[in-house]
DNA sequence: GCCAACGTTGGC
DNA sequence: GCCAACGTTGGC
């Protein structure tokens, strides 16, 4: 049963990148980027759930001020990460086959760069409101692609 | 299938 | 640069 004009719910995500390797400015410059190199099953499974138009927080990790630096959009459904088949790539996976690719990616496109970085230490101050289920502030979590609820999205955006 | 050793992530 | 936490590997 589909009503005219109805559409699937938009989901939200957070994706980490090291700015030394690929920053929000890089994403702005190229416009759209295949999010290759994810070699973690949990992160991969989240990417397989993504739909074009989903919202993405672009997060800078492993840098001076880790935090959310921009908004992006999922620009494709998941498809096989070509770097897994490339022996010259750092992300080459000799155990993956074209018949049954092990790793997936989505394309991500720049939406806007935030007026300021929302630093991790500031995000942590809202840990209670964000909830225990939020992987970014979970102790020991290193997940680089993680889901964000609509409520978390709204709260984090309000910190800009 | 256990688990020690190793490699990686990522905040600090 | 340090190191805690985690995931993966491989011997047994």
CSV table of C-alpha atoms (C1' of nucleotides) in Angstrom, one decimal:
chain,number,residue,atom,x,y,z
A,1,UNK,CA,0.0,0.0,0.0
A,2,UNK,CA,1.7,3.1,-1.2
A,3,UNK,CA,0.2,6.6,-1.1
A,4,UNK,CA,1.1,9.1,-3.8
A,5,UNK,CA,4.1,11.1,-2.8
A,6,UNK,CA,5.1,8.8,0.0
A,7,UNK,CA,8.7,7.9,0.3
A,8,UNK,CA,11.0,5.9,2.5
A,9,UNK,CA,12.2,7.5,5.7
A,10,UNK,CA,15.5,9.3,5.6
A,11,UNK,CA,18.1,7.8,7.7
A,12,UNK,CA,21.2,9.4,9.2
A,13,UNK,CA,24.8,8.3,9.6
A,14,UNK,CA,28.1,9.5,10.8
A,15,UNK,CA,31.3,8.7,8.8
A,16,UNK,CA,34.8,9.2,10.1
A,17,UNK,CA,37.7,10.3,8.0
A,18,UNK,CA,41.2,11.3,8.9
A,19,UNK,CA,41.7,14.8,7.5
A,20,UNK,CA,45.3,14.1,6.6
A,21,UNK,CA,44.0,11.5,4.2
A,22,UNK,CA,40.7,12.9,3.1
A,23,UNK,CA,39.1,16.0,4.7
A,24,UNK,CA,35.8,17.8,4.3
A,25,UNK,CA,37.7,20.3,2.1
A,26,UNK,CA,38.7,17.4,-0.2
A,27,UNK,CA,35.1,16.2,-0.3
A,28,UNK,CA,33.9,19.8,-1.2
A,29,UNK,CA,36.5,19.9,-4.0
A,30,UNK,CA,35.6,16.6,-5.6
A,31,UNK,CA,31.9,16.8,-4.9
A,32,UNK,CA,31.3,13.1,-4.7
A,33,UNK,CA,33.6,10.4,-3.4
A,34,UNK,CA,33.4,6.6,-3.3
A,35,UNK,CA,33.9,5.7,0.4
A,36,UNK,CA,36.4,3.0,-0.2
A,37,UNK,CA,38.7,1.2,2.2
A,38,UNK,CA,36.2,0.3,4.9
A,39,UNK,CA,37.3,-3.1,6.2
A,40,UNK,CA,35.1,-3.7,9.2
A,41,UNK,CA,32.0,-5.8,8.9
A,42,UNK,CA,29.8,-3.7,11.1
A,43,UNK,CA,30.7,-0.6,9.2
A,44,UNK,CA,30.2,-2.4,5.9
A,45,UNK,CA,26.8,-3.7,7.0
A,46,UNK,CA,25.7,-0.1,7.8
A,47,UNK,CA,26.7,1.0,4.4
A,48,UNK,CA,24.6,-1.8,2.9
A,49,UNK,CA,21.6,-0.3,4.6
A,50,UNK,CA,22.2,3.2,3.3
A,51,UNK,CA,19.9,4.8,0.7
A,52,UNK,CA,20.6,7.7,-1.6
A,53,UNK,CA,19.6,10.9,0.2
A,54,UNK,CA,20.4,9.7,3.6
A,55,UNK,CA,22.1,12.3,5.8
A,56,UNK,CA,25.7,12.0,6.8
A,57,UNK,CA,27.8,13.8,9.4
A,58,UNK,CA,31.3,14.1,8.1
A,59,UNK,CA,33.6,13.6,11.1
A,60,UNK,CA,37.4,14.3,11.3
A,61,UNK,CA,39.2,11.7,13.4
A,62,UNK,CA,42.8,11.3,14.5
A,63,UNK,CA,43.6,15.0,14.3
A,64,UNK,CA,44.0,18.0,16.6
A,65,UNK,CA,40.3,18.7,17.1
A,66,UNK,CA,38.3,15.6,16.4
A,67,UNK,CA,34.7,16.4,15.6
A,68,UNK,CA,31.9,16.9,13.1
A,69,UNK,CA,32.9,19.2,10.4
A,70,UNK,CA,30.3,18.9,7.6
A,71,UNK,CA,27.1,17.5,6.2
A,72,UNK,CA,27.1,15.1,3.3
A,73,UNK,CA,24.6,12.9,1.6
A,74,UNK,CA,24.6,9.3,0.6
A,75,UNK,CA,24.7,9.4,-3.2
A,76,UNK,CA,24.4,5.7,-4.2
A,77,UNK,CA,23.3,2.4,-2.9
A,78,UNK,CA,26.1,0.1,-1.8
A,79,UNK,CA,28.2,-1.6,-4.4
A,80,UNK,CA,31.4,-3.6,-4.4
A,81,UNK,CA,34.5,-1.6,-3.3
A,82,UNK,CA,36.8,-1.9,-6.3
A,83,UNK,CA,40.0,-1.5,-4.2
A,84,UNK,CA,39.5,-4.9,-2.7
A,85,UNK,CA,40.4,-6.4,-6.1
A,86,UNK,CA,43.4,-4.2,-6.8
A,87,UNK,CA,46.7,-5.9,-5.7
A,88,UNK,CA,48.4,-2.5,-5.8
A,89,UNK,CA,45.9,-1.0,-3.4
A,90,UNK,CA,46.4,-0.7,0.4
A,91,UNK,CA,42.9,-2.1,0.7
A,92,UNK,CA,43.5,-5.2,-1.5
A,93,UNK,CA,41.8,-8.3,0.0
A,94,UNK,CA,43.1,-11.5,-1.6
A,95,UNK,CA,40.3,-13.4,-0.1
A,96,UNK,CA,37.6,-11.5,-1.9
A,97,UNK,CA,36.2,-12.6,-5.3
A,98,UNK,CA,34.3,-10.8,-8.0
A,99,UNK,CA,31.6,-13.5,-7.6
A,100,UNK,CA,31.2,-12.8,-3.9
A,101,UNK,CA,32.7,-9.4,-3.1
A,102,UNK,CA,33.4,-9.1,0.6
A,103,UNK,CA,33.5,-5.3,0.9
A,104,UNK,CA,31.0,-2.6,-0.1
A,105,UNK,CA,31.0,1.1,-0.3
A,106,UNK,CA,28.6,4.0,-1.1
A,107,UNK,CA,29.2,7.3,-2.9
A,108,UNK,CA,29.1,10.3,-0.6
A,109,UNK,CA,28.5,13.8,-1.8
A,110,UNK,CA,29.3,17.1,-0.1
A,111,UNK,CA,26.3,19.1,1.2
A,112,UNK,CA,27.8,21.8,3.2
A,113,UNK,CA,30.7,22.5,5.5
A,114,UNK,CA,29.7,23.5,9.0
A,115,UNK,CA,30.4,27.1,10.2
A,116,UNK,CA,32.5,25.6,12.9
A,117,UNK,CA,33.7,22.2,14.0
A,118,UNK,CA,31.5,20.5,16.6
A,119,UNK,CA,34.3,19.1,18.7
A,120,UNK,CA,34.1,15.6,20.2
A,121,UNK,CA,34.7,16.9,23.7
A,122,UNK,CA,31.6,19.1,23.3
A,123,UNK,CA,29.6,16.2,21.9
A,124,UNK,CA,30.5,14.2,25.0
A,125,UNK,CA,28.9,16.8,27.2
A,126,UNK,CA,25.6,15.8,25.7
A,127,UNK,CA,26.2,12.1,26.2
A,128,UNK,CA,23.1,11.7,28.4
A,129,UNK,CA,20.8,13.2,25.8
A,130,UNK,CA,22.5,11.3,23.0
A,131,UNK,CA,22.0,8.0,24.8
A,132,UNK,CA,24.1,4.9,25.5
A,133,UNK,CA,23.5,3.5,22.1
A,134,UNK,CA,25.5,6.2,20.4
A,135,UNK,CA,28.6,4.5,19.1
A,136,UNK,CA,30.6,7.7,18.8
A,137,UNK,CA,30.6,8.3,22.5
A,138,UNK,CA,30.7,4.7,23.5
A,139,UNK,CA,33.8,3.7,25.4
A,140,UNK,CA,36.2,1.8,23.3
A,141,UNK,CA,34.2,2.1,20.1
A,142,UNK,CA,36.2,2.6,17.0
A,143,UNK,CA,33.4,2.2,14.5
A,144,UNK,CA,34.0,4.4,11.5
A,145,UNK,CA,30.5,4.3,10.0
A,146,UNK,CA,27.7,4.4,12.5
A,147,UNK,CA,24.0,5.2,12.6
A,148,UNK,CA,22.6,8.4,14.0
A,149,UNK,CA,18.9,8.7,15.1
A,150,UNK,CA,16.8,11.6,14.0
A,151,UNK,CA,16.9,13.0,17.5
A,152,UNK,CA,20.7,12.7,17.7
A,153,UNK,CA,21.0,14.4,14.3
A,154,UNK,CA,18.8,17.3,15.5
A,155,UNK,CA,20.6,17.7,18.7
A,156,UNK,CA,24.1,17.6,17.2
A,157,UNK,CA,23.1,20.0,14.4
A,158,UNK,CA,21.8,22.5,17.0
A,159,UNK,CA,25.3,22.7,18.5
A,160,UNK,CA,26.7,24.2,15.3
B,1,DG,C1',36.9,-23.6,19.0
B,2,DC,C1',40.2,-21.5,22.2
B,3,DC,C1',43.2,-17.9,23.0
B,4,DA,C1',47.8,-15.5,22.6
B,5,DA,C1',50.0,-12.5,19.6
B,6,DC,C1',49.8,-9.0,16.7
B,7,DG,C1',48.0,-5.0,14.1
B,8,DT,C1',44.9,-1.0,14.0
B,9,DT,C1',42.1,2.8,15.6
B,10,DG,C1',41.9,7.0,17.5
B,11,DG,C1',41.7,10.0,21.7
B,12,DC,C1',44.8,12.3,24.4
C,1,DG,C1',54.2,9.5,20.7
C,2,DC,C1',51.6,6.8,24.0
C,3,DC,C1',48.5,3.4,24.9
C,4,DA,C1',43.8,1.4,25.8
C,5,DA,C1',40.5,-1.1,23.4
C,6,DC,C1',39.3,-3.8,19.9
C,7,DG,C1',39.4,-7.0,15.7
C,8,DT,C1',41.9,-10.5,13.3
C,9,DT,C1',45.0,-14.2,12.7
C,10,DG,C1',46.9,-18.6,13.2
C,11,DG,C1',48.8,-22.4,16.1
C,12,DC,C1',47.2,-26.0,18.7
